[in-house]
Structures are given as structure tokens and as C-alpha cells.
Tab-separated table of C-alpha atoms and ligand atoms in Angstrom:
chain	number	residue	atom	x	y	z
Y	523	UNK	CA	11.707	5.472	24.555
Y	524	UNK	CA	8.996	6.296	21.594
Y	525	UNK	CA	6.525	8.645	22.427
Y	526	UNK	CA	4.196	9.930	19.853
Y	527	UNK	CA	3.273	13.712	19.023
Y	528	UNK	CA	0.455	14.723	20.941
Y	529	UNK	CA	-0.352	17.076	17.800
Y	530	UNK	CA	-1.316	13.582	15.228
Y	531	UNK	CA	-4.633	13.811	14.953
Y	532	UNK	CA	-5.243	17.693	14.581
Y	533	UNK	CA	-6.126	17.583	10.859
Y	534	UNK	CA	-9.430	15.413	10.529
Y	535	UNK	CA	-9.442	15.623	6.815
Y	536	UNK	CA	-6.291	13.727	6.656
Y	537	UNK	CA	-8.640	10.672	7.011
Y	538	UNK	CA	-11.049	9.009	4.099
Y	539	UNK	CA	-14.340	6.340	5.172
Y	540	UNK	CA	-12.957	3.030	3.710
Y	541	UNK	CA	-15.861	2.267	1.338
Y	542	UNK	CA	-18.970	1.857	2.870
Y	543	UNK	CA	-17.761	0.496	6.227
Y	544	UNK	CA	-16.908	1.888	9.738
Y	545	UNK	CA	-13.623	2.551	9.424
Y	546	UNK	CA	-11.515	5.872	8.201
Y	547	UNK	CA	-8.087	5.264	6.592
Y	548	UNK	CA	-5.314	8.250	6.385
Y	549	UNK	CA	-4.911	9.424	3.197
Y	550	UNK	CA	-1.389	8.154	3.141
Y	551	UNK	CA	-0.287	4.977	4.115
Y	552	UNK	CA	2.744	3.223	4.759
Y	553	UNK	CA	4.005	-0.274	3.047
Y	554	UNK	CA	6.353	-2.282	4.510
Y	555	UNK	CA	7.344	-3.734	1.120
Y	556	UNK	CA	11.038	-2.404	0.681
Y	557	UNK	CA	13.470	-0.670	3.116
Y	558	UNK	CA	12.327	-3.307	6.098
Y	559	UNK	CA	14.029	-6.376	5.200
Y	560	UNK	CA	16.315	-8.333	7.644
Y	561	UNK	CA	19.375	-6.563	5.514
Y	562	UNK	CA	18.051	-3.632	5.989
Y	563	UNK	CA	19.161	-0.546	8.984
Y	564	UNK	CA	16.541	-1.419	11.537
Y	565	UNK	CA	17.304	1.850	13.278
Y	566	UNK	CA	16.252	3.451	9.933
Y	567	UNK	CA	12.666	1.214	9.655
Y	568	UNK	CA	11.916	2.235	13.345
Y	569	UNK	CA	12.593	5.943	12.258
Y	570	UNK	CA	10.304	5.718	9.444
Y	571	UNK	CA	7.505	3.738	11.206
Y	572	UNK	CA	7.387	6.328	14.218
Y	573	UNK	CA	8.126	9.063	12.190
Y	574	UNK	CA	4.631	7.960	10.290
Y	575	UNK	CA	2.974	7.432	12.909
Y	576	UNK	CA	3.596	10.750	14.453
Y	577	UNK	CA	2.454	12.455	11.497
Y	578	UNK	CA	-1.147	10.346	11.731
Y	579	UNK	CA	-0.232	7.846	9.409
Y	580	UNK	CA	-2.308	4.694	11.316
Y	581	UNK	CA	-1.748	2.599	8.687
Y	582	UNK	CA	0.605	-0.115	8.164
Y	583	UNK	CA	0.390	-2.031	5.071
Y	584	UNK	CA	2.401	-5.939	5.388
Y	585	UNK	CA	2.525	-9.075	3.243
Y	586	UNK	CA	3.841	-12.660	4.496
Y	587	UNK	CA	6.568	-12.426	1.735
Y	588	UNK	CA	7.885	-8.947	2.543
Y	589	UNK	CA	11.355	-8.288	2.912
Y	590	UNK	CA	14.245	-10.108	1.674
Y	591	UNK	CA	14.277	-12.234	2.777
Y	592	UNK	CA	10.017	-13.590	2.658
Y	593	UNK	CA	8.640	-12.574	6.159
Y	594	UNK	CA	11.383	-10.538	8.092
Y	595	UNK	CA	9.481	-7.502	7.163
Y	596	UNK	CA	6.676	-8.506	9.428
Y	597	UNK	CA	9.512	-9.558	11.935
Y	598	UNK	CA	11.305	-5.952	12.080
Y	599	UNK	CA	7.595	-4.360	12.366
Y	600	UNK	CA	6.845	-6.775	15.228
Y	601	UNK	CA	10.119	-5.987	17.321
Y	602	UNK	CA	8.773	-2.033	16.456
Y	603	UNK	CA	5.687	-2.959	18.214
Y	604	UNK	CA	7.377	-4.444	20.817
Y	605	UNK	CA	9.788	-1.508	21.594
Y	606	UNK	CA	7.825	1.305	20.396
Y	607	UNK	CA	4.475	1.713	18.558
Y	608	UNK	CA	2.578	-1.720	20.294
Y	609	UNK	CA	1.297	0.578	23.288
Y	610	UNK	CA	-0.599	2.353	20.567
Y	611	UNK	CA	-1.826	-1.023	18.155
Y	612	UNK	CA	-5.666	0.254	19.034
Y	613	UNK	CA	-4.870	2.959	17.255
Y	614	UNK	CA	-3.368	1.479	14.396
Y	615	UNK	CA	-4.611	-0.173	11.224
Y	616	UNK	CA	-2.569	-3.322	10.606
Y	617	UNK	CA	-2.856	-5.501	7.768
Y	618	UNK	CA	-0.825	-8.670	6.171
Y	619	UNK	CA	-1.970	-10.791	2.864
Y	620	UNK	CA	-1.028	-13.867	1.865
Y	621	UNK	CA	-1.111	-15.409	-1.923
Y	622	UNK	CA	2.406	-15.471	-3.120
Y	623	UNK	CA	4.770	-18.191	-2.863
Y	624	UNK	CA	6.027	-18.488	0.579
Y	625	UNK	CA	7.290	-21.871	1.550
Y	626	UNK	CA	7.853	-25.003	-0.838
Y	627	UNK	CA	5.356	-27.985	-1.713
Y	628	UNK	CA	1.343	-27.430	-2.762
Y	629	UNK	CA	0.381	-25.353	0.296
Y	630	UNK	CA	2.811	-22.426	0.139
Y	631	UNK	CA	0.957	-19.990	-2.441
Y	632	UNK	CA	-2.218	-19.061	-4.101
Y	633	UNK	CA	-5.549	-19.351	-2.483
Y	634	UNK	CA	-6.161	-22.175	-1.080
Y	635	UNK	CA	-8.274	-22.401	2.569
Y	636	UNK	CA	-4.776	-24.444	3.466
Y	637	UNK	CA	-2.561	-21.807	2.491
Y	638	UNK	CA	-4.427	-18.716	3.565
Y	639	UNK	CA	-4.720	-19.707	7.504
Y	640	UNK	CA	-1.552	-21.396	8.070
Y	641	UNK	CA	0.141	-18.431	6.237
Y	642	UNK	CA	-1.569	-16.019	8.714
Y	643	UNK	CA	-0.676	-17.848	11.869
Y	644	UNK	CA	2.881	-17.552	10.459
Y	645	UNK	CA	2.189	-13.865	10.277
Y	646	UNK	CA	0.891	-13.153	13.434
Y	647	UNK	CA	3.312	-15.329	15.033
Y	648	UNK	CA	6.349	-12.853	12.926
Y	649	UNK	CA	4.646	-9.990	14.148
Y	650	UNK	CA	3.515	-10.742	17.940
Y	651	UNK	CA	0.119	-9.490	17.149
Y	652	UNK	CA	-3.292	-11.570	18.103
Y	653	UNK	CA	-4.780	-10.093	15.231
Y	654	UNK	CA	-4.806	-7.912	12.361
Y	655	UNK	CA	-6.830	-5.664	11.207
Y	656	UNK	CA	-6.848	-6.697	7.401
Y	657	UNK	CA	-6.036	-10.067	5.821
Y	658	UNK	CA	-5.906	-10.027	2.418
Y	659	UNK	CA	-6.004	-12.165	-0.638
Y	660	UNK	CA	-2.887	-10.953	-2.609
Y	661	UNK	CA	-3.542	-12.225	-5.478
Y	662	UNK	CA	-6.308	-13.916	-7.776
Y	663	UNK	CA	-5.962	-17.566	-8.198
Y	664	UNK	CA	-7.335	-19.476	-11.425
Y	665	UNK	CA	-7.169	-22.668	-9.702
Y	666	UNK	CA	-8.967	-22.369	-6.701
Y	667	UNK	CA	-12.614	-21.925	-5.973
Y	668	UNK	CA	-13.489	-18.493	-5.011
Y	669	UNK	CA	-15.505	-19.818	-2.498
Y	670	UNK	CA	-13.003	-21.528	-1.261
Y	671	UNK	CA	-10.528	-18.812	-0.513
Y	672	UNK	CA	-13.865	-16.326	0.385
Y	673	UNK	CA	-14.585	-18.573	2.998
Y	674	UNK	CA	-10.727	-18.507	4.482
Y	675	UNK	CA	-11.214	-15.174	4.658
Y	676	UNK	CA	-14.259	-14.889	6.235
Y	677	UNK	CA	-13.175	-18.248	8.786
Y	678	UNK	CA	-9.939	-15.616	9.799
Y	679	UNK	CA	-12.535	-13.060	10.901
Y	680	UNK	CA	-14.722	-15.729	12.743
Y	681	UNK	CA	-12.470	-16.974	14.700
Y	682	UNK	CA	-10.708	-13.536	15.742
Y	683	UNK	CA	-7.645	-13.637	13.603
Y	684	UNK	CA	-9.000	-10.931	11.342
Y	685	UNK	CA	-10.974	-8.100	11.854
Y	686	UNK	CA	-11.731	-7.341	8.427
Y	687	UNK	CA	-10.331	-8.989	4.896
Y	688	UNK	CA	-9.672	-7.482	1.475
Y	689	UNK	CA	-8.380	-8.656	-2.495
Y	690	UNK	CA	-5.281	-7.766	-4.033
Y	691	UNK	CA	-4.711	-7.333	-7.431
Y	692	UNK	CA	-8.374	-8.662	-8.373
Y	693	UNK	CA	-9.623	-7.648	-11.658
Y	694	UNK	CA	-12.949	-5.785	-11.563
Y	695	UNK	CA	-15.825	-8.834	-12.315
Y	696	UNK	CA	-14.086	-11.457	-10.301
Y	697	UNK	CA	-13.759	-8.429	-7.374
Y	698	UNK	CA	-17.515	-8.246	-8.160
Y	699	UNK	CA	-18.033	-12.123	-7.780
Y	700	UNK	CA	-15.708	-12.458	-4.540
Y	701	UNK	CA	-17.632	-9.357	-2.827
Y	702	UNK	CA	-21.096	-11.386	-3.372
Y	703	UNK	CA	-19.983	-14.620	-1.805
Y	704	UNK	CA	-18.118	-12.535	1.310
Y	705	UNK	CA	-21.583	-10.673	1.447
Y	706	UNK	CA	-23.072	-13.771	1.953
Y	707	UNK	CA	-20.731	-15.346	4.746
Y	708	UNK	CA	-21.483	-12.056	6.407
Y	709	UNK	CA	-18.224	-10.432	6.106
Y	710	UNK	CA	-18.023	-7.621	3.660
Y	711	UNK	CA	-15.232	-7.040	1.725
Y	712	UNK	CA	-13.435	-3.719	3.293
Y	713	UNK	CA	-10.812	-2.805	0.735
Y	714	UNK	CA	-8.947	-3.668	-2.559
Y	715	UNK	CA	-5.505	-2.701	-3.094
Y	716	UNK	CA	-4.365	-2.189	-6.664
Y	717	UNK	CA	-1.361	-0.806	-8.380
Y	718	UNK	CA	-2.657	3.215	-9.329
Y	719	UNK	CA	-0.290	5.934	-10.324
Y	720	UNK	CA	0.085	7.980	-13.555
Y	721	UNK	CA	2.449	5.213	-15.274
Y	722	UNK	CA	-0.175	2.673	-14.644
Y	723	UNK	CA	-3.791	3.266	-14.913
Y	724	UNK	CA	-5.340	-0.004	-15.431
Y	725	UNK	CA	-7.809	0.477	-12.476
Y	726	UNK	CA	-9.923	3.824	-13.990
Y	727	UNK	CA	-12.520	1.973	-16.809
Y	728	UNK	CA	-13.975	0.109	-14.557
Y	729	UNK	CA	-12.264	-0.941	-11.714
Y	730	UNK	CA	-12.768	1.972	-9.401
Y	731	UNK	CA	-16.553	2.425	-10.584
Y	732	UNK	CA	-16.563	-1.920	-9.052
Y	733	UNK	CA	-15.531	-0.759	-5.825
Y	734	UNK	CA	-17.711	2.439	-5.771
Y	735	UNK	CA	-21.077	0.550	-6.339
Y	736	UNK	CA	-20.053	-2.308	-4.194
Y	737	UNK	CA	-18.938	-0.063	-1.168
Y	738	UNK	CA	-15.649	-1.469	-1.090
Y	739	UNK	CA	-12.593	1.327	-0.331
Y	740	UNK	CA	-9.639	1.547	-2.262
Y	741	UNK	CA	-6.164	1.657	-1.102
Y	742	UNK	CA	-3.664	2.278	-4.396
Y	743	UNK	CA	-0.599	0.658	-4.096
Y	744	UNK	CA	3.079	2.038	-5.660
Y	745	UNK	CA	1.537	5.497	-6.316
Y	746	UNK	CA	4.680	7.169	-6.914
Y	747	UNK	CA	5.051	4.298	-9.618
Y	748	UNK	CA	8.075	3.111	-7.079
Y	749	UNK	CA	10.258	5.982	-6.991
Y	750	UNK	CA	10.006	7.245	-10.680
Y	751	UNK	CA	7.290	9.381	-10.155
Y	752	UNK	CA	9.323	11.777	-7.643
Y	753	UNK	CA	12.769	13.447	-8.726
Y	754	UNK	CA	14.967	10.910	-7.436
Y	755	UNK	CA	16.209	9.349	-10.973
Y	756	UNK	CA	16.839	13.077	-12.370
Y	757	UNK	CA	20.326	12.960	-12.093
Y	758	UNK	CA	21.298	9.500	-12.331
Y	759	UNK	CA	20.257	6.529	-10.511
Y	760	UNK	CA	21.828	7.241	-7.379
Y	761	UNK	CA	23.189	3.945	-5.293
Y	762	UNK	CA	21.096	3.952	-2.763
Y	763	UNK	CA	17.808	4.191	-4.695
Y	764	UNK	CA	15.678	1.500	-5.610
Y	765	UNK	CA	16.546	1.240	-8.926
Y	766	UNK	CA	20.741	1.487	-7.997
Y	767	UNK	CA	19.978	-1.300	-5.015
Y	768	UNK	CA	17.400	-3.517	-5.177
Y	769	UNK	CA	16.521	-4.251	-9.289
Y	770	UNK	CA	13.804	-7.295	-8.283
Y	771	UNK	CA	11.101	-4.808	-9.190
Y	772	UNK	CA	12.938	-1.746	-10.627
Y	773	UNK	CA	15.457	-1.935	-13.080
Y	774	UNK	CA	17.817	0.739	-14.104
Y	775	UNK	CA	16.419	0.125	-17.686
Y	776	UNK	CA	13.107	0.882	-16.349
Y	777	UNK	CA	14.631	4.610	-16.004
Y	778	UNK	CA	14.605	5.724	-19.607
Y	779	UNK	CA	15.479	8.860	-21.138
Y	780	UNK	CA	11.431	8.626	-22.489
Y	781	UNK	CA	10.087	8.252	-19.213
Y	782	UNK	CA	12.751	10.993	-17.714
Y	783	UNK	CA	11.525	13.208	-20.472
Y	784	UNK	CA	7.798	12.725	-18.974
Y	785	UNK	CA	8.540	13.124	-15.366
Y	786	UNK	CA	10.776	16.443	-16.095
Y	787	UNK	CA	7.546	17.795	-17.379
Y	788	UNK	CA	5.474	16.943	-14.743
Y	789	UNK	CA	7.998	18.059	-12.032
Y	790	UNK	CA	7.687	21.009	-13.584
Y	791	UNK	CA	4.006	21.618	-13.513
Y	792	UNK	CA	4.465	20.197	-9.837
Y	793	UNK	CA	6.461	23.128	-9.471
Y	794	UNK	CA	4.146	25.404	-10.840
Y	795	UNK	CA	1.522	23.761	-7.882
Y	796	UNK	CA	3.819	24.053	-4.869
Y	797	UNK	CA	4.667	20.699	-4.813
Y	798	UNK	CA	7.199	18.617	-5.217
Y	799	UNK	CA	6.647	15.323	-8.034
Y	800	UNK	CA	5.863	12.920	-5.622
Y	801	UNK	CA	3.211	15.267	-3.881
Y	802	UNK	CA	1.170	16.006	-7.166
Y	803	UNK	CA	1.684	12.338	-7.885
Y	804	UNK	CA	-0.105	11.196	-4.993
Y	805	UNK	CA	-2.621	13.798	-4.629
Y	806	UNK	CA	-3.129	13.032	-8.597
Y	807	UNK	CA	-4.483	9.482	-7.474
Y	808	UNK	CA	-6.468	11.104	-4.166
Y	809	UNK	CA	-8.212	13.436	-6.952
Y	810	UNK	CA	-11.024	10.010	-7.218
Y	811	UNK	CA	-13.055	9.973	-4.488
Y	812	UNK	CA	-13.577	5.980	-4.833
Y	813	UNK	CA	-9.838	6.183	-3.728
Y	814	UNK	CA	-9.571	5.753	0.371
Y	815	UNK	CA	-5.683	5.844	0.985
Y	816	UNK	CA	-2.646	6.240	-1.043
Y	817	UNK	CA	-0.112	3.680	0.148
Y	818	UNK	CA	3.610	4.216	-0.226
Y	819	UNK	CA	7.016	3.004	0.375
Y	820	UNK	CA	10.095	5.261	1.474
Y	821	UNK	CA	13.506	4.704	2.605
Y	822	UNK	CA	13.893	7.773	4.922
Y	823	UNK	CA	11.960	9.454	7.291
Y	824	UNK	CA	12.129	12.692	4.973
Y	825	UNK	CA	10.285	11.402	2.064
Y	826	UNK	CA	7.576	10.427	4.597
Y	827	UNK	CA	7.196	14.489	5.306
Y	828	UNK	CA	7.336	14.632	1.666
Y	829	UNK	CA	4.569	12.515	1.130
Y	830	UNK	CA	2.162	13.640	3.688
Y	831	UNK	CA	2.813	17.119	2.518
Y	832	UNK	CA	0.430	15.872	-0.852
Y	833	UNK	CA	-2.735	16.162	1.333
Y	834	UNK	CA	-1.620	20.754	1.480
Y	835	UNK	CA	-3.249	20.661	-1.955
Y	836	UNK	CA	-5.658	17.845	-3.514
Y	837	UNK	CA	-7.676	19.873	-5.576
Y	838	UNK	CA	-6.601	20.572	-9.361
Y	839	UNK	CA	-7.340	23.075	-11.970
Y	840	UNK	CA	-9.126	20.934	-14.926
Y	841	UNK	CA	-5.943	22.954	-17.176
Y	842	UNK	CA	-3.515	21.101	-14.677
Y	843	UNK	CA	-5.056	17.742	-15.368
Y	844	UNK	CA	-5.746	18.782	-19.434
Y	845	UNK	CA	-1.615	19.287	-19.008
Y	846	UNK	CA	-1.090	16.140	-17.193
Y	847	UNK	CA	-2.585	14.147	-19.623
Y	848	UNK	CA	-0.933	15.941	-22.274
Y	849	UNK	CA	2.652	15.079	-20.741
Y	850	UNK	CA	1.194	11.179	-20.371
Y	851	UNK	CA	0.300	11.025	-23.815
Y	852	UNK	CA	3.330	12.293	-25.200
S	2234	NAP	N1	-0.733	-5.712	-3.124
S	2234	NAP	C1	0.341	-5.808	-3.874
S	2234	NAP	O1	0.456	-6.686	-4.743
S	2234	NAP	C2	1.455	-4.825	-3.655
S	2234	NAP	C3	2.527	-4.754	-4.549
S	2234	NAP	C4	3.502	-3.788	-4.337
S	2234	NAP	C5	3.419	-2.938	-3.245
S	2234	NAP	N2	2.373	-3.046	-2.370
S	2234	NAP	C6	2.278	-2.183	-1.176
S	2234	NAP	O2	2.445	-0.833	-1.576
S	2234	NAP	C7	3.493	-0.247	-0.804
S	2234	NAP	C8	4.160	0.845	-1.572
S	2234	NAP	O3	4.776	0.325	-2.745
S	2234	NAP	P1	6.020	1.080	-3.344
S	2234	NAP	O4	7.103	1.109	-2.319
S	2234	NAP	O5	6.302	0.515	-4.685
S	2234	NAP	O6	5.389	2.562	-3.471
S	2234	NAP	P2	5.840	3.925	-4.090
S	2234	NAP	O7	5.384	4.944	-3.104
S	2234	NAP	O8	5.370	4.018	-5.491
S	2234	NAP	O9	7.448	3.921	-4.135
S	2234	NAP	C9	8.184	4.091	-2.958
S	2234	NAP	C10	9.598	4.557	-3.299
S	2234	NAP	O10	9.550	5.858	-3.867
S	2234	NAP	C11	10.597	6.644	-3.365
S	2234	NAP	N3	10.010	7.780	-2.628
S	2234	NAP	C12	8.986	7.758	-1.742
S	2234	NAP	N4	8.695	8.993	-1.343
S	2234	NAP	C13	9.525	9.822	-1.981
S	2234	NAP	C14	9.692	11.224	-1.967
S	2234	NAP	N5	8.888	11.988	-1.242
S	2234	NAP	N6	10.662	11.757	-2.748
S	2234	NAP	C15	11.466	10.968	-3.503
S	2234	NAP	N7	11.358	9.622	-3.552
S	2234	NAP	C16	10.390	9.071	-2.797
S	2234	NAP	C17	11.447	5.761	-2.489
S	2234	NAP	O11	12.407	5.182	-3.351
S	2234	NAP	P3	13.915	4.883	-2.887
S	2234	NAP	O12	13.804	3.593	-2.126
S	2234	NAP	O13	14.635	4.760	-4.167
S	2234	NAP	O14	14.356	6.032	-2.025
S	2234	NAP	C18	10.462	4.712	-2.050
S	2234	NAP	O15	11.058	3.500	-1.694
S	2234	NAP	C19	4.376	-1.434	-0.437
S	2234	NAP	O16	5.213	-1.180	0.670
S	2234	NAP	C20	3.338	-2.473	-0.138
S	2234	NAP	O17	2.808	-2.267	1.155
S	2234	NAP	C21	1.394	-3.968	-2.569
């Protein structure tokens, strides 16, 4: 039976205040996105999860249409809770989102009040969990009032099915617009999650600057730009990689000799730091301090060491970023 390392919580500065609210996120998370799908080695998920959490990762990031197929990822990490890491859930930041298609007719995506709650009693019921700790809006939706999907939010946290809620993928003025209204229902907006890594930078004019004056924390999504920000493509695209398994979000095309060419360079200057790609990638996005949490995928418990090794050196030389941007802009 599971029983975590006593040693998890020795190194405070492993964890960032979320924002302006109560709560401290570790500085890496784990995603459930990939690598916890019904097809997928369940002895291998458990690893990972308990692995992480040993290591003080508290954080476990979920979506309603994680997987393949849409919701067994929240079913393998509920059957971990049951089994292993549910005697610790108090210690544990949970969170689920719901926006994307899910189920067929009107009701089963976007952001409507309909589809938010009915898609997180679906969740909680996958996972065995009362609660969780952050329900999200995963996406923006053109269609539907803001208000509208504001106040699902807010209702999941009223009524004890949330603790706290966050956006997904919101650009920076409508972020700005759906913190007001939450403000008003009384329930602040805790986090965003965006996509943040050195391939895609779309949150630094103004995005990140949003979240800082509106006290909202930041949790950066696909950091290591899904795998080709760490040296797994540098000799081929092995089988069992992203890329050479799964191309729904990662193509093998995606892995061109241009973008090799970049992240060669940058290994090396990674090198020159200690670290291995993936570590100066993610410490690269945990350089901002509007940035709470760095949130990652992996597909074995040793690129979860790998990962939390980042937080052994955050700080860089302004020459090391003048050279990263150099390699980027190449
Ligand atoms: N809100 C949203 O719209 C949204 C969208 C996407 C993701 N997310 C969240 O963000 C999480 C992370 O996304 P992501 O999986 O794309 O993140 P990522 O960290 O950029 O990529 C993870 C992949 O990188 C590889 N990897 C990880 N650590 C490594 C290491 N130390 N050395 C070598 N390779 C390493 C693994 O690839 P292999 O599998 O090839 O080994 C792993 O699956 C998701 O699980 C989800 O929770 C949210």
C-alpha cells in the first residue's frame, strides 16, 4: 500500500501564493492530459501520480474530456484516490474544467450554466470526489453571456461543489471582464491557465501584466511545448513518444529539422546551466513572478524527477536570456 515520503514538504520555496488569494501552488504541477487514458498502463499513471506526490507536487490538474477516451482520465485518477493518494485529498489541490465538447446535442460544450454543472457532477461522479478544488472554464465562448457562465462558476462554489474556479485559455480583456463580474458574485477568480513555453509566447504583452493587477495566479500549461522542448525528439521520434504515439496534438511534422536546430542550441546552453532542456525550459517560464505553477505532462515517473529538478536553479544570467532569445529568433 502507498505511503508517501515523510521528507515532501522540506523545501518551502518549492511553493508560489496563487495570485492574491490564500492558497500556495508547487511550482510544478501535474496534468492529467496524456499518459492517463483508459488505454493507457494504469500501473504506470499510479507510479507517476505517487511518485509526484512524494516529491510535493499537490497539484493535480484534470479536464472532463481527458483521456482517450473523454473522461477516463478523471476515472483512472479517481480509482488512484481510492487505492492510494485519497487518504491525503486535504492535502491536495484538485481541479477539473469543463468547456469542450463532451457529450452530443446543445448542452455538451461551451459555457453554458447547463453545460458547466451537469459536466461537473459528471466529474465528480468519475472521480469519487465531493468536491474539487478548482473548476474551470476551459475555454472562452462567443455565444454565451459571460455572466452567464460567471455565475455557473460562482453557483459550483455556493453550493460546495467548488472551492475555488478559474478561465482557460481567456484572452487578456475578456479575463479582465470575467474577473469583475466573479468579483461581484463574491467569488474571485483564483487562477488562469494558459499555454506558456518558449515556442509559444502569446501570454507576455499583456496577458500576464492582466493577471498581475487583477490578483489572479497563473498556472502555464504545456511548458515544455509538449515534449519538444526537452531532448526527447533528438534522435528521432522514438515510438513511444508523443509525437511517435498519439499525433491528436503533436505531429511528427511538428518535429522539424528548424525547430531541432533551435532546441539543439538551447540544450546546449541548458548544458552550460546544469540542466537538462526541459529544466531550463520550465524554470525559463518560472523566471515571471506573475507565474504561480508550471504544469506538465510526463509519461514516466523519471521525467517527473526531471522536472522538479528545474526549481535547483530559477535564476538566470541576463547573457543566458540575451542567448535564449537569440536562439528563438533565429
Ligand atoms: N487548459 C488547457 O486548454 C490545456 C491544454 C493542454 C494541456 N493542459 C494541461 O497542461 C498539462 C500539461 O500539458 P502537456 O502534457 O502538453 O505539457 P508538457 O509538459 O509541455 O509536455 C509533456 C510531455 O513532455 C515530455 N516530457 C515531460 N518531461 C520530460 C522530461 N523531463 N524529459 C523529456 N521529456 C519530457 C513527455 O512526452 P512523452 O509523452 O513523449 O514522453 C510529456 O508527455 C496537461 O496534462 C493538462 O493538465 C491544459
Amino acid at each position: 500500500m502507498y505511503s508517501p515520503v515523510a521528507t515532501r514538504y522540506d523545501s518551502p520555496d518549492f511553493y508560489r501564493r496563487c495570485g492574491r488569494s490564500g492558497v500556495k501552488l508547487p511550482l510544478i504541477s501535474l496534468g492529467l492530459w496524456h499518459n492517463f487514458g483508459a488505454k493507457d498502463s494504469s500501473e504506470n499513471a499510479r507510479a507517476i501520480a505517487c511518485r509526484a506526490f512524494d516529491l510535493g507536487i499537490t497539484h493535480f490538474d484534470l479536464a472532463n474530456n481527458y483521456g482517450p477516451p473523454d473522461g477516463s482520465a478523471e476515472e483512472t485518477f479517481g480509482k488512484i484516490l481510492r487505492e492510494d493518494l485519497g487518504r491525503w485529498r486535504d492535502e491536495m489541490i484538485v481541479t477539473t474544467k469543463a468547456g469542450y465538447y463532451m457529450w452530443p446535442g446543445p448542452y455538451g460544450e461551451w459555457g453554458s450554466r447547463k453545460n458547466l454543472l451537469a459536466s461537473l457532477d459528471q466529474s465528480l461522479k468519475r472521480m469519487g470526489l465531493p468536491y474539487v478544488d478548482i473548476f474551470y472554464h476551459h475555454r472562452p465562448d462567443p455565444d454565451t453571456p459571460l455572466e452567464e457562465t460567471m455565475g455557473a462558476l460562482a453557483h459550483a462554489v455556493c453550493v460546495g461543489k467548488a472551492l475555488y474556479v478559474g478561465l482557460s485559455n481567456y484572452q487578456p480583456a475578456e479575463t479582465a471582464r470575467a474577473a469583475k463580474i466573479l468579483r461581484e458574485l463574491g467569488t474571485p477568480c483564483l487562477i488562469h491557465q494558459p499555454r506558456y513555453s518558449m515556442m509559444d509566447r502569446w501570454v507576455e504583452p499583456q496577458l500576464l501584466a492582466t493577471l498581475e493587477s487583477e490578483g489572479i495566479g497563473c498556472i502555464v500549461f504545456s511548458p515544455l511545448a509538449k515534449g519538444v522542448l526537452t531532448d526527447r525528439y533528438f534522435k528521432g521520434i522514438p515510438a513511444d513518444s508523443r509525437a511517435g504515439h498519439d499525433p491528436r496534438f503533436l505531429r511528427p511534422s511538428d518535429i522539424t529539422d528548424a525547430v531541432l536546430t533551435k532546441t539543439k542550441k538551447l540544450n546546449d546552453l541548458a548544458q552550460s546551466r546544469g540542466q537538462t532542456l526541459a529544466q531550463m525550459s520550465l524554470a525559463w517560464v518560472l523566471r515571471h513572478k506573475a507565474v504561480t505553477s508550471a504544469l506538465i505532462g510526463a509519461s514516466r515517473v523519471s521525467q517527473v524527477d526531471d522536472c522538479v529538478g528545474a526549481t535547483r536553479n530559477l535564476n538566470f544570467a541576463g547573457e543566458e536570456l540575451a542567448r535564449i532569445e537569440k536562439i528563438l529568433a533565429d
